[in-house]
mmCIF file of C-alpha atoms and ligand atoms in Angstrom:
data_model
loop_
_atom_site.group_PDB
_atom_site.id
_atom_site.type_symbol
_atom_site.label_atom_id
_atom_site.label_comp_id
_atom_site.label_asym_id
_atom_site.label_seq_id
_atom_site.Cartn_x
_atom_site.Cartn_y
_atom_site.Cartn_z
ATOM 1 C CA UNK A 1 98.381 -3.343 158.013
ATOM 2 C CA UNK A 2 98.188 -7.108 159.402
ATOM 3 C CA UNK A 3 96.806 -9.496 156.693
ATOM 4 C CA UNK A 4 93.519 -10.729 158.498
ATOM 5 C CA UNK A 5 92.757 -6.682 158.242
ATOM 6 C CA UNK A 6 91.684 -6.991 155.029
ATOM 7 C CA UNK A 7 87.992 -7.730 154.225
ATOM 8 C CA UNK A 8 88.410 -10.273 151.736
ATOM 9 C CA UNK A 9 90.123 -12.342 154.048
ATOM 10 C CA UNK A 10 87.206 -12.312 156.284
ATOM 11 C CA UNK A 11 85.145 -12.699 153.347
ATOM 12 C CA UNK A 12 86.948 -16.031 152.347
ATOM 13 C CA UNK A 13 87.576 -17.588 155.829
ATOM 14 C CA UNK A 14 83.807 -16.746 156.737
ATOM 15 C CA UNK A 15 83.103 -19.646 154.328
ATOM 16 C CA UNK A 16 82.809 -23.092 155.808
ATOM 17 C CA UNK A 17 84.268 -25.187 153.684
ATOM 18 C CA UNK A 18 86.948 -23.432 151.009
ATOM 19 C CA UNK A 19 87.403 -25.614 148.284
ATOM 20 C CA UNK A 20 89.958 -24.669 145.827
ATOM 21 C CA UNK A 21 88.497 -25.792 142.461
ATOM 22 C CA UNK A 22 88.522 -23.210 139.616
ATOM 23 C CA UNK A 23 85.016 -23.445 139.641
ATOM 24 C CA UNK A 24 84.940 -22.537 143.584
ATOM 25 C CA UNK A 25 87.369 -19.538 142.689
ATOM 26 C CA UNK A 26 85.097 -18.168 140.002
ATOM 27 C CA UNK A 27 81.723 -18.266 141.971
ATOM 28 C CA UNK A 28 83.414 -16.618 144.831
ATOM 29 C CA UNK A 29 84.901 -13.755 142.130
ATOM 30 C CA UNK A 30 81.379 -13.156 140.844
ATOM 31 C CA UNK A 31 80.002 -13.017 144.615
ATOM 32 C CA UNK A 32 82.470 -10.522 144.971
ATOM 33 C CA UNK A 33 81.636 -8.625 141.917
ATOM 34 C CA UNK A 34 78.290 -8.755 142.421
ATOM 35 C CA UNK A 35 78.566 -7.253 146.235
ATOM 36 C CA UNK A 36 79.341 -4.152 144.748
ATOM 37 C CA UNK A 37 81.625 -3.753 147.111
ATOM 38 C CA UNK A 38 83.357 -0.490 147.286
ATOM 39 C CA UNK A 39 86.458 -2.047 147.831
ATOM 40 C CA UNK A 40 86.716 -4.220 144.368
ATOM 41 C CA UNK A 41 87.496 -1.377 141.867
ATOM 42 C CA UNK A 42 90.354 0.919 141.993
ATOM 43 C CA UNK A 43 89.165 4.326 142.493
ATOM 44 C CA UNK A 44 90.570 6.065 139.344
ATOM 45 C CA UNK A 45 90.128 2.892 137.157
ATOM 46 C CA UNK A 46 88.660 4.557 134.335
ATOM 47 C CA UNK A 47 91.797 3.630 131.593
ATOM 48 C CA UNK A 48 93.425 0.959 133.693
ATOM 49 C CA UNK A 49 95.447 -1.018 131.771
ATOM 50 C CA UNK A 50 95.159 1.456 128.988
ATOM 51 C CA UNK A 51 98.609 2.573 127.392
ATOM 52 C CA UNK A 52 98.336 6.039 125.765
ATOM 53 C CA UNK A 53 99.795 5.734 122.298
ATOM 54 C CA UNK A 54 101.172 8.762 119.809
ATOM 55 C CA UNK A 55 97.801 8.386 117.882
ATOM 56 C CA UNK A 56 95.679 10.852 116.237
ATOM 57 C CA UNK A 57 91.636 9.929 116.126
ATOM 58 C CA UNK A 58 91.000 11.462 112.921
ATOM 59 C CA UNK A 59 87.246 12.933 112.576
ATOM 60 C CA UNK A 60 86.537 11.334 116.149
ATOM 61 C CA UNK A 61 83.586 12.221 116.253
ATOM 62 C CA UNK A 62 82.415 10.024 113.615
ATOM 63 C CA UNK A 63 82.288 7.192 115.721
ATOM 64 C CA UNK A 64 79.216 6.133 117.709
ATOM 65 C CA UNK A 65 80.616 7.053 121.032
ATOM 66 C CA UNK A 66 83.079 9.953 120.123
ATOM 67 C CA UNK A 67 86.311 10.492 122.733
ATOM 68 C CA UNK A 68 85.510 7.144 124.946
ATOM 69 C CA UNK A 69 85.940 4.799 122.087
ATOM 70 C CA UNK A 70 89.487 6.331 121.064
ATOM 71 C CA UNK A 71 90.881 6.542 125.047
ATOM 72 C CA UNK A 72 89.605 2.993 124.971
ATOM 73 C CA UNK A 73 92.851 2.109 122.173
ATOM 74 C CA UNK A 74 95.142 4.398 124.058
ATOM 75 C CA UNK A 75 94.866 7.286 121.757
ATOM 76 C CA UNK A 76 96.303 10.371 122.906
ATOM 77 C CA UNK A 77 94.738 12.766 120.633
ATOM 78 C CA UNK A 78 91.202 13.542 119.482
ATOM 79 C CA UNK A 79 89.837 15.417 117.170
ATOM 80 C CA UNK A 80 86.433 17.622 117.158
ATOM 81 C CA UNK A 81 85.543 19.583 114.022
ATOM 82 C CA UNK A 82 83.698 23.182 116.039
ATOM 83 C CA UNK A 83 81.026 25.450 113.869
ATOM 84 C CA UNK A 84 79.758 28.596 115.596
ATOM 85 C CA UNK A 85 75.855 28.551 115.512
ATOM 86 C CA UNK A 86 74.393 31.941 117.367
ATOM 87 C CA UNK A 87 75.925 30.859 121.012
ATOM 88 C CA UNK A 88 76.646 27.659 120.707
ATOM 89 C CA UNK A 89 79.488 25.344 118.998
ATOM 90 C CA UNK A 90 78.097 22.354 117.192
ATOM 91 C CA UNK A 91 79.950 19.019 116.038
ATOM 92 C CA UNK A 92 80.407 17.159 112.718
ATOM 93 C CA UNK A 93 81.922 17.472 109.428
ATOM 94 C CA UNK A 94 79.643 19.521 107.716
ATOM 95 C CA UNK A 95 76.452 21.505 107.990
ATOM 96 C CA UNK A 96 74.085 18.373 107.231
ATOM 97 C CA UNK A 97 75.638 16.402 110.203
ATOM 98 C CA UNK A 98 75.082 19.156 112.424
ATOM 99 C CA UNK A 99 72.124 18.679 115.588
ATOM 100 C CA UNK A 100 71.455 20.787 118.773
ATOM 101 C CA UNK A 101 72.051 18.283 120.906
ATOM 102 C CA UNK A 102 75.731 17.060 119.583
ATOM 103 C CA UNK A 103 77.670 20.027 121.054
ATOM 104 C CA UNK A 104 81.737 20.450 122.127
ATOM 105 C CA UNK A 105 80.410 20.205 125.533
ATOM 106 C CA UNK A 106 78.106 17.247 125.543
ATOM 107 C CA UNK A 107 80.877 15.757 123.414
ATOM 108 C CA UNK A 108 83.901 16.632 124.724
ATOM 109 C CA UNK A 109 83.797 19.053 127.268
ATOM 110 C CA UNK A 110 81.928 17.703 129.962
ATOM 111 C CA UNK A 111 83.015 14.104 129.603
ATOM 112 C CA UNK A 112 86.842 15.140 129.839
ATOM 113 C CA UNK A 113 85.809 17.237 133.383
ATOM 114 C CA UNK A 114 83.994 13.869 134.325
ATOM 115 C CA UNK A 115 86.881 11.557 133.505
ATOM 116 C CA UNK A 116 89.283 13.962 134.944
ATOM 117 C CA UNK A 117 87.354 14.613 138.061
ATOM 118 C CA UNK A 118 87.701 10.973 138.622
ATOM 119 C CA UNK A 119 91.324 11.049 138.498
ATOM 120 C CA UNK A 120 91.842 13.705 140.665
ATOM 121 C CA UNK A 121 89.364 12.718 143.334
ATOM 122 C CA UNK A 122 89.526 15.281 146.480
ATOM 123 C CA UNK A 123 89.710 13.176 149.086
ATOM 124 C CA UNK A 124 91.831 13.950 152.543
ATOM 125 C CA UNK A 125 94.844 11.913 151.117
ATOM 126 C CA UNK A 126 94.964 14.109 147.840
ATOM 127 C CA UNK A 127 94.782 17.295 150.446
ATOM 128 C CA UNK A 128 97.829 16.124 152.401
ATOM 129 C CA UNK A 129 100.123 15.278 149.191
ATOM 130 C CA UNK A 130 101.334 17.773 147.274
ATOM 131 C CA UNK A 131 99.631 19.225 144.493
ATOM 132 C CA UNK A 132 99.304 17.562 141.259
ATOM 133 C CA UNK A 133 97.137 16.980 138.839
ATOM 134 C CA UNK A 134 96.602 13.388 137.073
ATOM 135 C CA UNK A 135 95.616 12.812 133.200
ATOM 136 C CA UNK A 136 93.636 10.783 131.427
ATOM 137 C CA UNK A 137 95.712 7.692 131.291
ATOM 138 C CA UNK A 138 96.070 6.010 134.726
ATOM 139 C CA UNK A 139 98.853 4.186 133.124
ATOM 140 C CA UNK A 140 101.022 7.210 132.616
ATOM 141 C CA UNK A 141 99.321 10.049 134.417
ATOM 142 C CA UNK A 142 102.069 12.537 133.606
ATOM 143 C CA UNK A 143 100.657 12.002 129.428
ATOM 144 C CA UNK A 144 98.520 14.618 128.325
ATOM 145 C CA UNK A 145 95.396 14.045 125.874
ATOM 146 C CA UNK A 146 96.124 16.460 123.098
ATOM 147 C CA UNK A 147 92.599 17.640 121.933
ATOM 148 C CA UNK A 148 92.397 19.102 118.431
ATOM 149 C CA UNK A 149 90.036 21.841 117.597
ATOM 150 C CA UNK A 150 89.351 22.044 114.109
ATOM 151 C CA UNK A 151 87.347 25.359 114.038
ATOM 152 C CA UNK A 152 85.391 25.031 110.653
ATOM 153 C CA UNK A 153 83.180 28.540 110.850
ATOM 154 C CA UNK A 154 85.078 32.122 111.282
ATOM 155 C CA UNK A 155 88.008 32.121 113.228
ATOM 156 C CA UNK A 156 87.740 35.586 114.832
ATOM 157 C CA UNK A 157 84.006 35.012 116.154
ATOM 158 C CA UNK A 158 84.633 31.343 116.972
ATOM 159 C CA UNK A 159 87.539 31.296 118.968
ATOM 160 C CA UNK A 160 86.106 33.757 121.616
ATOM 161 C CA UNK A 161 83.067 30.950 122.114
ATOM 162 C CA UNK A 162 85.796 28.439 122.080
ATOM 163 C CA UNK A 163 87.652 30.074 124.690
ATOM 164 C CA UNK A 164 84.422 30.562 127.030
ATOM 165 C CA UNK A 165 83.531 26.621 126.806
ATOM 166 C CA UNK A 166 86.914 25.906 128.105
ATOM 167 C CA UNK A 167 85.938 27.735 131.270
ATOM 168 C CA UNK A 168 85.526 24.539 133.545
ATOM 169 C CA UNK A 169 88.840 22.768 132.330
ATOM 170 C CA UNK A 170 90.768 25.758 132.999
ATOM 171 C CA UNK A 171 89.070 26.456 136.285
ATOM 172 C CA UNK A 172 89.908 22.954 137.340
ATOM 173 C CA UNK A 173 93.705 23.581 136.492
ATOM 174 C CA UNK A 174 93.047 21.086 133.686
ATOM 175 C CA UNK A 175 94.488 22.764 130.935
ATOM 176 C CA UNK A 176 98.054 23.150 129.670
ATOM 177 C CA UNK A 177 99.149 26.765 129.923
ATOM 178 C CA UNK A 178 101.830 29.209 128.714
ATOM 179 C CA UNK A 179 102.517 31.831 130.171
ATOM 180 C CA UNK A 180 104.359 34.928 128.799
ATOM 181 C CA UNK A 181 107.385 34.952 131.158
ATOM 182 C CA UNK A 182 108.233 31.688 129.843
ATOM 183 C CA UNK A 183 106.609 28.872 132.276
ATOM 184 C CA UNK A 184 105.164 26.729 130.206
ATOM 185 C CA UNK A 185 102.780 24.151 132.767
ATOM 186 C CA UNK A 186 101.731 20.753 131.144
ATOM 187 C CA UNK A 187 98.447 19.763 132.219
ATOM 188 C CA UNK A 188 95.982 17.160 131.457
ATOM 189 C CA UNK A 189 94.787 18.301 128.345
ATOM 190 C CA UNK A 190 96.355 20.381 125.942
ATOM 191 C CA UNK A 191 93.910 22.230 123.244
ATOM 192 C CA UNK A 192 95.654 22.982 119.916
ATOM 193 C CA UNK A 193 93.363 24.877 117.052
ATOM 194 C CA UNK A 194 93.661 23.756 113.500
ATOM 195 C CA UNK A 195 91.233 24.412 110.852
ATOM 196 C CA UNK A 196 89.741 28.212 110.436
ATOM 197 C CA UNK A 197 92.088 28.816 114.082
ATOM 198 C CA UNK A 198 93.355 32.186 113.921
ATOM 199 C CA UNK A 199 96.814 32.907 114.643
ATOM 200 C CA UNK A 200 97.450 36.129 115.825
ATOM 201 C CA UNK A 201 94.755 35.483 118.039
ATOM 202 C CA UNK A 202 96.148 32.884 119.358
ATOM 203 C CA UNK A 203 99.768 34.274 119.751
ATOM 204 C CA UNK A 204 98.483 36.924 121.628
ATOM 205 C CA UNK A 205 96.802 35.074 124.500
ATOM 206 C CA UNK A 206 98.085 35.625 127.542
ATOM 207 C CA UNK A 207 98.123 33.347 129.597
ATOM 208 C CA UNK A 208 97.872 30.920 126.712
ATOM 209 C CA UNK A 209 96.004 27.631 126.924
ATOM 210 C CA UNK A 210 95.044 26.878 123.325
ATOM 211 C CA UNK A 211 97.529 25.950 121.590
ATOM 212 C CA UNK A 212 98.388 26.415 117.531
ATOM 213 C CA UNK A 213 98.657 23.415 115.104
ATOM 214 C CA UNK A 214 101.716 24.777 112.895
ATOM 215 C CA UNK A 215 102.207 24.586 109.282
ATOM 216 C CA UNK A 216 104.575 21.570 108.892
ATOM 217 C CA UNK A 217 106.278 22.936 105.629
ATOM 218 C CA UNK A 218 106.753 26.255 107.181
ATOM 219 C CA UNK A 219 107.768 27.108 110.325
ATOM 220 C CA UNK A 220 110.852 28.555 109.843
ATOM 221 C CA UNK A 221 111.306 32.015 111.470
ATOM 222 C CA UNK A 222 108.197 31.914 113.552
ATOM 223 C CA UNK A 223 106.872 28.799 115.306
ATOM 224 C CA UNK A 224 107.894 27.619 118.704
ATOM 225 C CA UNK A 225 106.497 24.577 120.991
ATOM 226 C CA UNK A 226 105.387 26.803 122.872
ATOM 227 C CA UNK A 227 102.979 28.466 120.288
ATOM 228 C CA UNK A 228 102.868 25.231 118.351
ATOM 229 C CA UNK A 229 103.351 22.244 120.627
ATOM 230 C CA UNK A 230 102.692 20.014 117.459
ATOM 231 C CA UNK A 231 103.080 20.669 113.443
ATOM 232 C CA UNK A 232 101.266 19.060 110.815
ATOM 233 C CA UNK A 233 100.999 19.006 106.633
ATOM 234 C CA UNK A 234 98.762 17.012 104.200
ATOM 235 C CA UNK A 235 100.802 13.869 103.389
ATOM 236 C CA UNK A 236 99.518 13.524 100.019
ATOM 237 C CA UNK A 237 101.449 17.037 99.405
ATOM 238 C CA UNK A 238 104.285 17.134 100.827
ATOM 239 C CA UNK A 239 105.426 13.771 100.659
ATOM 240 C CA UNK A 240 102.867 11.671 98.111
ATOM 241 C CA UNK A 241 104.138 8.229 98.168
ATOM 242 C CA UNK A 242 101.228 5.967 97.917
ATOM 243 C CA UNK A 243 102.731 2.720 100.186
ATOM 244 C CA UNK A 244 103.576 0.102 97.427
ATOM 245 C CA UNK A 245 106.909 -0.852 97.043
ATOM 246 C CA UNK A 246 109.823 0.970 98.223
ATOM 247 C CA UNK A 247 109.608 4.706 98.963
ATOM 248 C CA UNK A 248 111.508 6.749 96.216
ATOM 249 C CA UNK A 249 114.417 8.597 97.538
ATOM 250 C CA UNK A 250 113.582 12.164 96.876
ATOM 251 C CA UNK A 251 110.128 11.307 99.134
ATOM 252 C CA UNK A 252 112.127 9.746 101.900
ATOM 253 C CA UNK A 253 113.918 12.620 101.907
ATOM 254 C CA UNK A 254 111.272 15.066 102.015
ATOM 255 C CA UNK A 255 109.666 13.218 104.538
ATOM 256 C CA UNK A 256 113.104 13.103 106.861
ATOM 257 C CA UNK A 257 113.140 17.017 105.866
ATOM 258 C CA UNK A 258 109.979 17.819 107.609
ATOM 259 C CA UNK A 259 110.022 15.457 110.466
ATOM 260 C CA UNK A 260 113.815 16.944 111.293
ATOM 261 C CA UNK A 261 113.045 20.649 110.528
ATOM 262 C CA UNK A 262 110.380 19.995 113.511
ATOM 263 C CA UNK A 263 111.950 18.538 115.921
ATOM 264 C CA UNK A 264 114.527 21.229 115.495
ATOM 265 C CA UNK A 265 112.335 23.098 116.972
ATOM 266 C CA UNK A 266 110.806 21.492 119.667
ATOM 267 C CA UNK A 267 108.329 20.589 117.694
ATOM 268 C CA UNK A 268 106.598 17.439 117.011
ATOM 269 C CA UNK A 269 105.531 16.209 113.695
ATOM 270 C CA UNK A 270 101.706 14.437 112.278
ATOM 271 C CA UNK A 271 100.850 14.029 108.876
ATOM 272 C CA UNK A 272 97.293 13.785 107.855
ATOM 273 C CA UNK A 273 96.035 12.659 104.578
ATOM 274 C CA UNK A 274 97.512 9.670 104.293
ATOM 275 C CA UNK A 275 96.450 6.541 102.747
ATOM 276 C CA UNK A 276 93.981 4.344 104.340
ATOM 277 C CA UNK A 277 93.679 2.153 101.767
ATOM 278 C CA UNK A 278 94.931 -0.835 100.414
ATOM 279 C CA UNK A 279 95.670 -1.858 104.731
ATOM 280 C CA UNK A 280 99.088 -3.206 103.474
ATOM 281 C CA UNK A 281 100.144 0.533 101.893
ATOM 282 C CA UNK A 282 98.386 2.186 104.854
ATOM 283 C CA UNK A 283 100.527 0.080 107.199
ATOM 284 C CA UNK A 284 103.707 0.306 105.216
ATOM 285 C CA UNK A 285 103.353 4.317 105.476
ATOM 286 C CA UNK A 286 102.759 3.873 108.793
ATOM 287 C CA UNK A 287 106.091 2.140 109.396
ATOM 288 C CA UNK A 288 107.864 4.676 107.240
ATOM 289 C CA UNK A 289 106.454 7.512 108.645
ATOM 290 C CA UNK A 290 107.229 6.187 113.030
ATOM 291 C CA UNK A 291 110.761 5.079 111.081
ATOM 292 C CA UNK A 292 111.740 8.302 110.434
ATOM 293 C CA UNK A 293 110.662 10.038 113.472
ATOM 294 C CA UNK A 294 107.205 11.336 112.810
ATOM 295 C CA UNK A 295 105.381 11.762 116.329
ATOM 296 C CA UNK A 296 101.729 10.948 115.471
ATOM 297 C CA UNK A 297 99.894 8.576 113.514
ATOM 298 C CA UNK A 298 96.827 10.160 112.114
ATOM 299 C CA UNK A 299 94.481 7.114 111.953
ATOM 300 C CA UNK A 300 90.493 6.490 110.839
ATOM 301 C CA UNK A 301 90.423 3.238 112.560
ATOM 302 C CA UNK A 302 92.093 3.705 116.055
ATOM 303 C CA UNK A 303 91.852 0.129 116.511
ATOM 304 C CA UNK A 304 94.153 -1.489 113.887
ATOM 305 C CA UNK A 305 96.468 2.046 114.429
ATOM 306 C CA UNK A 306 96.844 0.725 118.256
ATOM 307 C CA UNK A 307 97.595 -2.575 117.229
ATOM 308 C CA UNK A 308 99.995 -1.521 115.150
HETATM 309 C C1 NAG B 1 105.291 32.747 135.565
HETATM 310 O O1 NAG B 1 103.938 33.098 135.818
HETATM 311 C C2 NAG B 1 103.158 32.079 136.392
HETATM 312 C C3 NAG B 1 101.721 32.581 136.486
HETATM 313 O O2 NAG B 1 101.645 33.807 137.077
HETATM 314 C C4 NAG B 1 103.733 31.669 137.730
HETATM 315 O O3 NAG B 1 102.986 30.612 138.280
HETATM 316 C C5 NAG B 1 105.174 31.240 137.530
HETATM 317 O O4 NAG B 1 105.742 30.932 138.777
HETATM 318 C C6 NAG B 1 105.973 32.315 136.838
HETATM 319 N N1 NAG B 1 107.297 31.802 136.549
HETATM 320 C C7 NAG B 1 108.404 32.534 136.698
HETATM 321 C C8 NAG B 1 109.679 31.876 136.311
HETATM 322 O O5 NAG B 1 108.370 33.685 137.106
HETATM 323 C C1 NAG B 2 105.412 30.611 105.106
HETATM 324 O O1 NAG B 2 105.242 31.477 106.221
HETATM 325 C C2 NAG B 2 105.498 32.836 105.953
HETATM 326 C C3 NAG B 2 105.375 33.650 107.241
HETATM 327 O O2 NAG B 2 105.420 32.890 108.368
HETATM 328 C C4 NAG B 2 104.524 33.347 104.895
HETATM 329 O O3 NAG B 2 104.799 34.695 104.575
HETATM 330 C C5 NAG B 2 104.639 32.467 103.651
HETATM 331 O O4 NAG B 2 103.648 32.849 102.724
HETATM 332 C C6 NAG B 2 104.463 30.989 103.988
HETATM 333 N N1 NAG B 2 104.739 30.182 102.841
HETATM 334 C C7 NAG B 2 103.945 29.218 102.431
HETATM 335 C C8 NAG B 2 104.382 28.430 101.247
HETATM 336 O O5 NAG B 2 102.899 28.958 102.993
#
């Protein structure tokens, strides 16, 4: 395409008199702007500039605008607590926090399809290049948003319902899948269960597209990535150092332990539970934890965990 082609040019040498001052520059960007001109944003903008980060948004839907503000610090995986009421699957932390209107799909559901449906726009240049679908993070399209279902009411019951509201993501080739003769196909998202999750459900889906958060400490003998794409373990347990001073030996080692048993396996490693409190011992268990290999950092405040 020849320069004088594009619009803006036309736009620019339509004006009389171009004077190059800064303030010149910056009148003629907020013309622009305020054109709404379909050419000024780039079509699957939503995250430019956003880098996805190995962060976990612990409780995320504690903050005032659950899922958007996390993707906004790069996080690449969310957290919903799920309770089964009759038909439909409620958000929050416990009973008390629960309303009608705050629902996995109003939460989560629905504005995942509308982000995603962004970033795979049908268009006739998506038809005529081959297949693919695009995640969350324009940045790195290839990352997928790990999205952590901690199912708080009875596994058995709530994982059917769970399953259902997963419908449109899966329908839209959205979701990660396994399938039993061993293709495992990365997708945008990729649901693990945690929480009240059952198991042997869960093993025995076929094709599988919800995924199993394993037992850290234990997965010896049973767990593969492709059951348990990611492991996790209550810090405070299994490894206990508090963040002042120098960690202890026998911790360091339990930590290395856990983090190498994992990756063993294919496996990647979070620990939750950890302290968030004084900043300077959160941050220095933060550094020992990425040190030694753990995958995730399971953070509260997404902002100072994507600045660290
Ligand atoms: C496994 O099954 C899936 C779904 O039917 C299919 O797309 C894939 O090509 C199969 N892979 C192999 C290696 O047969
Ligand atoms: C570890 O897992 C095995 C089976 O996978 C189970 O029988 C055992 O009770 C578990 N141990 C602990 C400490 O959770």
């Amino acid at each position: 395409m020849s320069f004088s082609k594009l619009p803006l040019f036309f736009l620019w040498s339509s004006l009389s008199t171009v004077v190059l001052s800064r303030a010149s520059v910056d009148k003629q960007i907020k013309d622009l702007i305020t054109s709404d001109s379909p050419l000024l944003q780039y079509p699957t903008q939503f995250t430019q500039d956003i880098v996805p980060k190995q962060i976990h948004s612990h409780n995320d839907y504690w903050r005032d605008v659950p899922l958007y503000t996390a993707l906004s610090y790069g996080v690449g995986s969310v957290e919903a607590d799920v309770w089964l009421s009759g038909s439909d699957l409620l958000i929050g932390h416990d009973p008390e926090s629960l309303t009608a209107d705050r629902t996995f799909d109003s939460l989560y559901l629905q504005p995942l399809l509308k982000i995603l449906s962004a970033q795979n726009p049908d268009t006739v240049y998506t038809r005529a290049a081959p297949p693919r679908i695009n995640g969350i993070f324009d940045t790195s399209s290839g990352t997928s948003l790990n999205l952590l279902v901690d199912v708080k009411t009875d596994g058995a019951s709530t994982l059917p319902a769970i399953l259902q509201a997963l419908k449109p993501l899966r329908d839209a080739g959205y979701l990660t899948t396994y399938y039993s003769n061993g293709t495992l196909v990365p997708s945008a998202i990729t649901v693990i269960g945690t929480g009240n999750t059952p198991l042997d459900l869960v093993k025995d889906l076929d094709p599988r597209d919800y995924f199993f958060d394993g037992p850290l400490a234990n997965l010896t003998g049973y767990f593969e990535p492709t059951l348990s794409p990611i492991a996790s373990t209550d810090y405070e347990v299994a490894v206990g150092w508090n963040g002042i001073g120098t960690i202890p030996d026998d911790k360091l080692a339990k930590l290395k332990q856990l983090v190498n048993d994992a990756h063993a396996l294919g496996i990647q490693a979070r620990f939750w539970d950890t302290p968030g409190w004084p900043v300077s011992a959160r941050n220095n268990v933060w550094k020992v934890l990425l040190e030694n290999g753990a995958d995730w950092l399971n953070a509260d405040d997404v902002k100072a965990a994507s600045e660290f």
